[in-house]
Amino acid sequence: MRPIDVGDIVEKLLDLRTYSPELAQRMEHEKELPDDAVPFLVTRIEDAFSACENVTEENKSKAFSELAAWLIISYQFYLMRLAREENPWMFTFPKSELHTHH
């Protein structure tokens, strides 16, 4: 199994905020997020990751579940912006010739 690079989603979120600030704002249906969602999501990921660095048997399950949840929420936030019709994107599959364009 390949490790997940937590810094990858943090970098994507920060790039989104830097290069497309209008896309980095929360959408109408994302009521649980603040208007400037990127710092909120980055903080949640960093806090959850820190909690996983010093786990015990008692809190291991909760710590890793929380990290997984914030990673999923953050990737969804990022991917929803890529899927917007006015925002072209491209996916690639490493080590293959597959390229998918929107």
Short mmCIF file of C-alpha atoms in Angstrom, two decimals:
data_model
loop_
_atom_site.label_atom_id
_atom_site.label_comp_id
_atom_site.label_asym_id
_atom_site.label_seq_id
_atom_site.Cartn_x
_atom_site.Cartn_y
_atom_site.Cartn_z
CA MET A 1 0.00 0.00 0.00
CA ARG A 2 1.29 3.45 -0.91
CA PRO A 3 1.25 6.07 1.86
CA ILE A 4 -1.07 9.06 1.49
CA ASP A 5 0.79 12.35 1.29
CA VAL A 6 -1.20 14.59 3.63
CA GLY A 7 0.84 17.58 2.46
CA ASP A 8 -0.49 17.04 -1.06
CA ILE A 9 -4.06 18.10 -0.23
CA VAL A 10 -2.83 20.96 1.95
CA GLU A 11 -0.72 22.20 -0.98
CA LYS A 12 -3.68 21.87 -3.38
CA LEU A 13 -5.95 23.84 -1.05
CA LEU A 14 -3.38 26.60 -0.56
CA ASP A 15 -2.74 26.78 -4.33
CA LEU A 16 -6.48 27.03 -4.92
CA ARG A 17 -6.69 29.92 -2.48
CA THR A 18 -3.68 31.67 -4.04
CA TYR A 19 -4.50 31.22 -7.73
CA SER A 20 -8.33 31.08 -7.66
CA PRO A 21 -9.51 32.88 -4.52
CA GLU A 22 -13.08 32.98 -5.79
CA LEU A 23 -13.10 29.18 -6.05
CA ALA A 24 -11.64 28.82 -2.56
CA GLN A 25 -14.75 30.37 -1.00
CA ARG A 26 -17.37 28.02 0.36
CA MET A 27 -20.29 27.19 -1.88
CA GLU A 28 -23.89 27.84 -0.86
CA HIS A 29 -24.50 24.19 0.10
CA GLU A 30 -21.36 24.05 2.30
CA LYS A 31 -23.04 25.72 5.28
CA GLU A 32 -20.85 23.94 7.83
CA LEU A 33 -17.73 25.69 6.48
CA PRO A 34 -16.69 29.32 7.05
CA ASP A 35 -16.66 31.65 4.02
CA ASP A 36 -12.86 31.41 3.81
CA ALA A 37 -12.78 27.63 4.08
CA VAL A 38 -9.17 26.84 3.15
CA PRO A 39 -7.48 27.93 6.41
CA PHE A 40 -10.22 26.11 8.34
CA LEU A 41 -9.66 22.86 6.40
CA VAL A 42 -5.86 23.10 6.58
CA THR A 43 -6.01 23.61 10.35
CA ARG A 44 -8.34 20.63 10.78
CA ILE A 45 -6.03 18.40 8.70
CA GLU A 46 -2.94 19.53 10.61
CA ASP A 47 -4.62 19.07 13.99
CA ALA A 48 -5.91 15.62 13.05
CA PHE A 49 -2.49 14.60 11.72
CA SER A 50 -0.82 15.79 14.92
CA ALA A 51 -3.27 13.73 16.96
CA CYS A 52 -2.21 10.64 14.98
CA GLU A 53 1.46 11.13 15.78
CA ASN A 54 1.01 10.28 19.47
CA VAL A 55 -1.80 7.75 19.56
CA THR A 56 -2.56 5.25 22.26
CA GLU A 57 -4.65 2.12 21.96
CA GLU A 58 -7.55 4.04 23.51
CA ASN A 59 -7.59 6.91 21.01
CA LYS A 60 -6.04 5.33 17.91
CA SER A 61 -9.31 4.51 16.17
CA LYS A 62 -10.80 7.94 16.81
CA ALA A 63 -7.64 9.81 15.80
CA PHE A 64 -7.24 8.02 12.47
CA SER A 65 -10.97 8.22 11.73
CA GLU A 66 -10.89 11.97 12.29
CA LEU A 67 -7.88 12.38 10.00
CA ALA A 68 -9.58 10.29 7.31
CA ALA A 69 -12.76 12.36 7.64
CA TRP A 70 -10.94 15.70 7.25
CA LEU A 71 -8.95 14.38 4.28
CA ILE A 72 -12.16 13.22 2.60
CA ILE A 73 -13.91 16.54 3.29
CA SER A 74 -10.91 18.48 1.99
CA TYR A 75 -10.48 16.41 -1.17
CA GLN A 76 -14.21 16.73 -1.82
CA PHE A 77 -13.96 20.52 -1.35
CA TYR A 78 -11.08 20.63 -3.85
CA LEU A 79 -12.64 18.26 -6.40
CA MET A 80 -15.99 20.07 -6.33
CA ARG A 81 -14.17 23.17 -7.55
CA LEU A 82 -12.52 21.24 -10.37
CA ALA A 83 -15.87 19.88 -11.48
CA ARG A 84 -17.42 23.33 -11.94
CA GLU A 85 -18.27 23.82 -15.58
CA GLU A 86 -16.32 27.07 -15.99
CA ASN A 87 -13.17 25.59 -14.48
CA PRO A 88 -11.33 23.18 -16.82
CA TRP A 89 -9.32 20.39 -15.21
CA MET A 90 -7.33 17.33 -16.14
CA PHE A 91 -6.72 14.07 -14.29
CA THR A 92 -3.74 11.87 -15.02
CA PHE A 93 -3.05 8.34 -13.92
CA PRO A 94 0.66 8.00 -13.00
CA LYS A 95 2.60 5.39 -14.94
CA SER A 96 -0.04 5.13 -17.65
CA GLU A 97 -1.07 6.90 -20.79
CA LEU A 98 -4.52 7.74 -19.42
CA HIS A 99 -5.46 11.44 -19.38
CA THR A 100 -9.00 12.60 -18.67
CA HIS A 101 -10.08 16.13 -19.51
CA HIS A 102 -13.15 18.05 -18.38
#
